Amino acid sequence: MYLARLIYTSVPTHDFSPDDISGILETARHNNREHSITGLLYFNHRYFLQCLEGSRSNINKIYQRILNDCRHQEPLLLDYREIEVRDFPEWEMAYLPETEQTRSLYMRYSPTGEFSPYHMSGESCHQLMLSLRKVLPAV
Ligand SMILES: Cc1cc2nc3c(=O)[nH]c(=O)nc-3n(C[C@H](O)[C@H](O)[C@H](O)COP(=O)(O)O)c2cc1C
């Protein structure tokens, strides 16, 4: 049972309120705990960027469900690979909204200096997520 990581981006289908996000996170964390999935969800009102870590089979199962979710559209798989270690082992699904602090990270990883995951490589998105990890509150 190999460890793998999947990163995708998508566009919300409507204006998300904090309640929408907390509903998603509640389900996500419950399901992810059951499947030993960890990761990070980042959201800036225009795009979702999510990283899922866990066994190949569980990542596939959860990603299929996520793809069928009508709360977002235009999902684009940015990176999928086998990994040796998790980046987010303490988080069933960490969540970060965009803030001034996270905005200041974009120039390093994005060709435009904007958060535009559809124009960023999978590895740039991964590196951005590693920087975002430093902003997460301690668990
Ligand atoms: C942006 C986004 C991220 C999501 N992330 C997860 C996740 O990490 N794990 C998960 O199980 N469901 C996640 N969901 C919810 C799934 O799409 C789906 O609603 C859920 O897995 C269904 O669970 P249920 O069959 O237990 O009702 C996410 C949904 C959205 C819109």
PDB file of C-alpha atoms and ligand atoms in Angstrom:
ATOM      1  CA  MET A   1       0.000   0.000   0.000  1.00  0.00           C
ATOM      2  CA  TYR A   2       2.058   2.930  -1.274  1.00  0.00           C
ATOM      3  CA  LEU A   3       1.887   6.493  -0.016  1.00  0.00           C
ATOM      4  CA  ALA A   4       0.875   9.010  -2.678  1.00  0.00           C
ATOM      5  CA  ARG A   5       0.024  12.706  -3.068  1.00  0.00           C
ATOM      6  CA  LEU A   6      -2.532  14.311  -5.350  1.00  0.00           C
ATOM      7  CA  ILE A   7      -2.858  18.050  -6.000  1.00  0.00           C
ATOM      8  CA  TYR A   8      -5.733  19.584  -7.953  1.00  0.00           C
ATOM      9  CA  THR A   9      -7.362  22.944  -8.440  1.00  0.00           C
ATOM     10  CA  SER A  10     -10.986  23.885  -9.147  1.00  0.00           C
ATOM     11  CA  VAL A  11     -13.397  26.820  -9.280  1.00  0.00           C
ATOM     12  CA  PRO A  12     -16.274  27.242  -6.831  1.00  0.00           C
ATOM     13  CA  THR A  13     -19.695  27.143  -8.517  1.00  0.00           C
ATOM     14  CA  HIS A  14     -21.078  29.928  -6.331  1.00  0.00           C
ATOM     15  CA  ASP A  15     -20.015  32.499  -3.756  1.00  0.00           C
ATOM     16  CA  PHE A  16     -18.805  30.509  -0.804  1.00  0.00           C
ATOM     17  CA  SER A  17     -19.672  31.607   2.701  1.00  0.00           C
ATOM     18  CA  PRO A  18     -17.724  30.461   5.774  1.00  0.00           C
ATOM     19  CA  ASP A  19     -20.651  28.082   6.437  1.00  0.00           C
ATOM     20  CA  ASP A  20     -20.175  26.364   3.070  1.00  0.00           C
ATOM     21  CA  ILE A  21     -16.521  25.845   3.844  1.00  0.00           C
ATOM     22  CA  SER A  22     -17.155  24.537   7.331  1.00  0.00           C
ATOM     23  CA  GLY A  23     -19.669  22.035   5.907  1.00  0.00           C
ATOM     24  CA  ILE A  24     -17.095  20.798   3.390  1.00  0.00           C
ATOM     25  CA  LEU A  25     -14.402  20.601   6.055  1.00  0.00           C
ATOM     26  CA  GLU A  26     -16.571  18.683   8.482  1.00  0.00           C
ATOM     27  CA  THR A  27     -17.350  15.972   5.903  1.00  0.00           C
ATOM     28  CA  ALA A  28     -13.800  15.998   4.560  1.00  0.00           C
ATOM     29  CA  ARG A  29     -12.200  15.561   7.964  1.00  0.00           C
ATOM     30  CA  HIS A  30     -14.607  12.820   8.969  1.00  0.00           C
ATOM     31  CA  ASN A  31     -14.057  10.843   5.738  1.00  0.00           C
ATOM     32  CA  ASN A  32     -10.335  11.527   5.620  1.00  0.00           C
ATOM     33  CA  ARG A  33      -9.842  10.300   9.188  1.00  0.00           C
ATOM     34  CA  GLU A  34     -11.539   7.029   8.225  1.00  0.00           C
ATOM     35  CA  HIS A  35      -9.274   6.667   5.187  1.00  0.00           C
ATOM     36  CA  SER A  36      -6.011   7.933   6.794  1.00  0.00           C
ATOM     37  CA  ILE A  37      -5.952  10.840   4.341  1.00  0.00           C
ATOM     38  CA  THR A  38      -4.238  14.102   5.289  1.00  0.00           C
ATOM     39  CA  GLY A  39      -3.721  17.364   3.415  1.00  0.00           C
ATOM     40  CA  LEU A  40      -4.448  21.026   2.900  1.00  0.00           C
ATOM     41  CA  LEU A  41      -7.287  22.974   1.308  1.00  0.00           C
ATOM     42  CA  TYR A  42      -6.491  26.550   0.281  1.00  0.00           C
ATOM     43  CA  PHE A  43      -9.186  28.912  -0.963  1.00  0.00           C
ATOM     44  CA  ASN A  44      -9.164  32.470  -2.266  1.00  0.00           C
ATOM     45  CA  HIS A  45     -12.786  32.927  -3.490  1.00  0.00           C
ATOM     46  CA  ARG A  46     -11.755  32.300  -7.103  1.00  0.00           C
ATOM     47  CA  TYR A  47      -9.978  28.967  -6.797  1.00  0.00           C
ATOM     48  CA  PHE A  48      -9.628  25.937  -4.589  1.00  0.00           C
ATOM     49  CA  LEU A  49      -6.210  24.313  -4.321  1.00  0.00           C
ATOM     50  CA  GLN A  50      -6.134  21.021  -2.471  1.00  0.00           C
ATOM     51  CA  CYS A  51      -3.514  18.438  -1.612  1.00  0.00           C
ATOM     52  CA  LEU A  52      -4.492  14.905  -0.560  1.00  0.00           C
ATOM     53  CA  GLU A  53      -1.986  12.454   0.925  1.00  0.00           C
ATOM     54  CA  GLY A  54      -2.571   8.807   1.736  1.00  0.00           C
ATOM     55  CA  SER A  55      -2.702   5.378   0.147  1.00  0.00           C
ATOM     56  CA  ARG A  56      -3.119   5.317  -3.629  1.00  0.00           C
ATOM     57  CA  SER A  57      -6.433   3.494  -3.406  1.00  0.00           C
ATOM     58  CA  ASN A  58      -7.926   5.827  -0.784  1.00  0.00           C
ATOM     59  CA  ILE A  59      -6.773   8.942  -2.632  1.00  0.00           C
ATOM     60  CA  ASN A  60      -8.441   7.633  -5.781  1.00  0.00           C
ATOM     61  CA  LYS A  61     -11.653   6.895  -3.902  1.00  0.00           C
ATOM     62  CA  ILE A  62     -11.846  10.331  -2.251  1.00  0.00           C
ATOM     63  CA  TYR A  63     -10.799  12.198  -5.414  1.00  0.00           C
ATOM     64  CA  GLN A  64     -13.612  10.493  -7.370  1.00  0.00           C
ATOM     65  CA  ARG A  65     -16.096  11.780  -4.807  1.00  0.00           C
ATOM     66  CA  ILE A  66     -14.616  15.262  -4.911  1.00  0.00           C
ATOM     67  CA  LEU A  67     -14.791  15.322  -8.720  1.00  0.00           C
ATOM     68  CA  ASN A  68     -18.524  14.590  -8.566  1.00  0.00           C
ATOM     69  CA  ASP A  69     -19.230  17.424  -6.129  1.00  0.00           C
ATOM     70  CA  CYS A  70     -21.364  20.139  -7.751  1.00  0.00           C
ATOM     71  CA  ARG A  71     -20.038  22.818  -5.358  1.00  0.00           C
ATOM     72  CA  HIS A  72     -17.050  23.251  -7.673  1.00  0.00           C
ATOM     73  CA  GLN A  73     -16.217  22.894 -11.373  1.00  0.00           C
ATOM     74  CA  GLU A  74     -13.348  22.683 -13.885  1.00  0.00           C
ATOM     75  CA  PRO A  75     -11.242  20.395 -11.706  1.00  0.00           C
ATOM     76  CA  LEU A  76      -7.688  20.145 -13.014  1.00  0.00           C
ATOM     77  CA  LEU A  77      -5.271  17.501 -11.776  1.00  0.00           C
ATOM     78  CA  LEU A  78      -1.964  19.288 -11.200  1.00  0.00           C
ATOM     79  CA  ASP A  79       0.196  16.552  -9.722  1.00  0.00           C
ATOM     80  CA  TYR A  80      -0.033  12.921  -8.705  1.00  0.00           C
ATOM     81  CA  ARG A  81       2.952  10.942  -7.439  1.00  0.00           C
ATOM     82  CA  GLU A  82       4.155   8.369  -4.997  1.00  0.00           C
ATOM     83  CA  ILE A  83       5.857   9.968  -2.012  1.00  0.00           C
ATOM     84  CA  GLU A  84       8.021   8.799   0.867  1.00  0.00           C
ATOM     85  CA  VAL A  85       6.742  11.215   3.514  1.00  0.00           C
ATOM     86  CA  ARG A  86       3.619  13.264   4.112  1.00  0.00           C
ATOM     87  CA  ASP A  87       3.800  17.061   4.263  1.00  0.00           C
ATOM     88  CA  PHE A  88       0.659  17.383   6.423  1.00  0.00           C
ATOM     89  CA  PRO A  89       0.672  14.342   8.729  1.00  0.00           C
ATOM     90  CA  GLU A  90      -1.050  16.206  11.577  1.00  0.00           C
ATOM     91  CA  TRP A  91      -3.994  17.480   9.534  1.00  0.00           C
ATOM     92  CA  GLU A  92      -7.025  15.432   8.421  1.00  0.00           C
ATOM     93  CA  MET A  93      -7.615  18.441   6.171  1.00  0.00           C
ATOM     94  CA  ALA A  94      -5.945  21.708   7.105  1.00  0.00           C
ATOM     95  CA  TYR A  95      -7.732  24.797   5.801  1.00  0.00           C
ATOM     96  CA  LEU A  96      -6.368  28.224   4.948  1.00  0.00           C
ATOM     97  CA  PRO A  97      -8.241  31.139   3.390  1.00  0.00           C
ATOM     98  CA  GLU A  98      -6.347  33.845   1.540  1.00  0.00           C
ATOM     99  CA  THR A  99      -4.978  36.607   3.755  1.00  0.00           C
ATOM    100  CA  GLU A 100      -2.486  39.415   3.270  1.00  0.00           C
ATOM    101  CA  GLN A 101       0.189  37.075   4.585  1.00  0.00           C
ATOM    102  CA  THR A 102      -0.632  34.275   2.115  1.00  0.00           C
ATOM    103  CA  ARG A 103      -0.940  36.763  -0.791  1.00  0.00           C
ATOM    104  CA  SER A 104       2.637  37.843  -0.161  1.00  0.00           C
ATOM    105  CA  LEU A 105       3.804  34.314  -1.085  1.00  0.00           C
ATOM    106  CA  TYR A 106       2.406  34.233  -4.643  1.00  0.00           C
ATOM    107  CA  MET A 107       5.200  36.058  -6.500  1.00  0.00           C
ATOM    108  CA  ARG A 108       7.645  33.294  -5.626  1.00  0.00           C
ATOM    109  CA  TYR A 109       5.602  30.576  -7.350  1.00  0.00           C
ATOM    110  CA  SER A 110       3.398  32.209  -9.951  1.00  0.00           C
ATOM    111  CA  PRO A 111       4.344  33.643 -13.372  1.00  0.00           C
ATOM    112  CA  THR A 112       1.960  36.581 -12.875  1.00  0.00           C
ATOM    113  CA  GLY A 113       2.395  37.118  -9.143  1.00  0.00           C
ATOM    114  CA  GLU A 114      -1.299  36.232  -8.805  1.00  0.00           C
ATOM    115  CA  PHE A 115      -2.770  33.080  -7.321  1.00  0.00           C
ATOM    116  CA  SER A 116      -3.543  31.369 -10.634  1.00  0.00           C
ATOM    117  CA  PRO A 117      -3.127  27.608 -10.170  1.00  0.00           C
ATOM    118  CA  TYR A 118      -4.306  26.909 -13.745  1.00  0.00           C
ATOM    119  CA  HIS A 119      -1.111  28.643 -14.887  1.00  0.00           C
ATOM    120  CA  MET A 120       1.216  27.155 -12.304  1.00  0.00           C
ATOM    121  CA  SER A 121       3.066  23.851 -12.482  1.00  0.00           C
ATOM    122  CA  GLY A 122       2.178  21.068 -10.092  1.00  0.00           C
ATOM    123  CA  GLU A 123       5.539  21.517  -8.415  1.00  0.00           C
ATOM    124  CA  SER A 124       5.034  25.288  -7.979  1.00  0.00           C
ATOM    125  CA  CYS A 125       1.659  24.546  -6.396  1.00  0.00           C
ATOM    126  CA  HIS A 126       3.281  21.968  -4.144  1.00  0.00           C
ATOM    127  CA  GLN A 127       5.992  24.424  -3.099  1.00  0.00           C
ATOM    128  CA  LEU A 128       3.360  27.115  -2.450  1.00  0.00           C
ATOM    129  CA  MET A 129       1.532  24.660  -0.208  1.00  0.00           C
ATOM    130  CA  LEU A 130       4.734  23.975   1.731  1.00  0.00           C
ATOM    131  CA  SER A 131       5.050  27.729   2.319  1.00  0.00           C
ATOM    132  CA  LEU A 132       1.391  27.893   3.325  1.00  0.00           C
ATOM    133  CA  ARG A 133       2.078  25.144   5.868  1.00  0.00           C
ATOM    134  CA  LYS A 134       4.258  27.604   7.788  1.00  0.00           C
ATOM    135  CA  VAL A 135       1.225  29.896   8.158  1.00  0.00           C
ATOM    136  CA  LEU A 136      -0.989  27.160   9.635  1.00  0.00           C
ATOM    137  CA  PRO A 137      -1.744  27.449  13.321  1.00  0.00           C
ATOM    138  CA  ALA A 138      -0.041  24.763  15.412  1.00  0.00           C
ATOM    139  CA  VAL A 139      -2.211  21.668  15.912  1.00  0.00           C
TER     140      VAL A 139
HETATM  141  C1  LIG B   1     -13.289  21.867  -2.544  1.00  0.00           C
HETATM  142  C2  LIG B   1     -13.782  20.593  -1.922  1.00  0.00           C
HETATM  143  C3  LIG B   1     -12.903  19.801  -1.184  1.00  0.00           C
HETATM  144  C4  LIG B   1     -13.338  18.603  -0.608  1.00  0.00           C
HETATM  145  N1  LIG B   1     -12.460  17.830   0.089  1.00  0.00           N
HETATM  146  C5  LIG B   1     -12.851  16.632   0.566  1.00  0.00           C
HETATM  147  C6  LIG B   1     -11.925  15.768   1.229  1.00  0.00           C
HETATM  148  O1  LIG B   1     -10.750  16.079   1.440  1.00  0.00           O
HETATM  149  N2  LIG B   1     -12.403  14.562   1.662  1.00  0.00           N
HETATM  150  C7  LIG B   1     -13.691  14.173   1.494  1.00  0.00           C
HETATM  151  O2  LIG B   1     -14.053  13.069   1.900  1.00  0.00           O
HETATM  152  N3  LIG B   1     -14.586  14.982   0.892  1.00  0.00           N
HETATM  153  C8  LIG B   1     -14.201  16.200   0.433  1.00  0.00           C
HETATM  154  N4  LIG B   1     -15.108  17.018  -0.188  1.00  0.00           N
HETATM  155  C9  LIG B   1     -16.515  16.600  -0.182  1.00  0.00           C
HETATM  156  C10 LIG B   1     -16.777  15.579  -1.261  1.00  0.00           C
HETATM  157  O3  LIG B   1     -16.864  16.229  -2.496  1.00  0.00           O
HETATM  158  C11 LIG B   1     -18.078  14.824  -0.993  1.00  0.00           C
HETATM  159  O4  LIG B   1     -19.130  15.728  -0.780  1.00  0.00           O
HETATM  160  C12 LIG B   1     -17.968  13.944   0.222  1.00  0.00           C
HETATM  161  O5  LIG B   1     -16.791  13.175   0.209  1.00  0.00           O
HETATM  162  C13 LIG B   1     -19.181  13.017   0.284  1.00  0.00           C
HETATM  163  O6  LIG B   1     -19.106  12.352   1.474  1.00  0.00           O
HETATM  164  P1  LIG B   1     -20.288  11.374   1.946  1.00  0.00           P
HETATM  165  O7  LIG B   1     -20.397  10.338   0.851  1.00  0.00           O
HETATM  166  O8  LIG B   1     -19.779  10.848   3.260  1.00  0.00           O
HETATM  167  O9  LIG B   1     -21.508  12.240   2.087  1.00  0.00           O
HETATM  168  C14 LIG B   1     -14.693  18.207  -0.765  1.00  0.00           C
HETATM  169  C15 LIG B   1     -15.558  19.011  -1.516  1.00  0.00           C
HETATM  170  C16 LIG B   1     -15.123  20.187  -2.086  1.00  0.00           C
HETATM  171  C17 LIG B   1     -16.082  21.040  -2.870  1.00  0.00           C
END
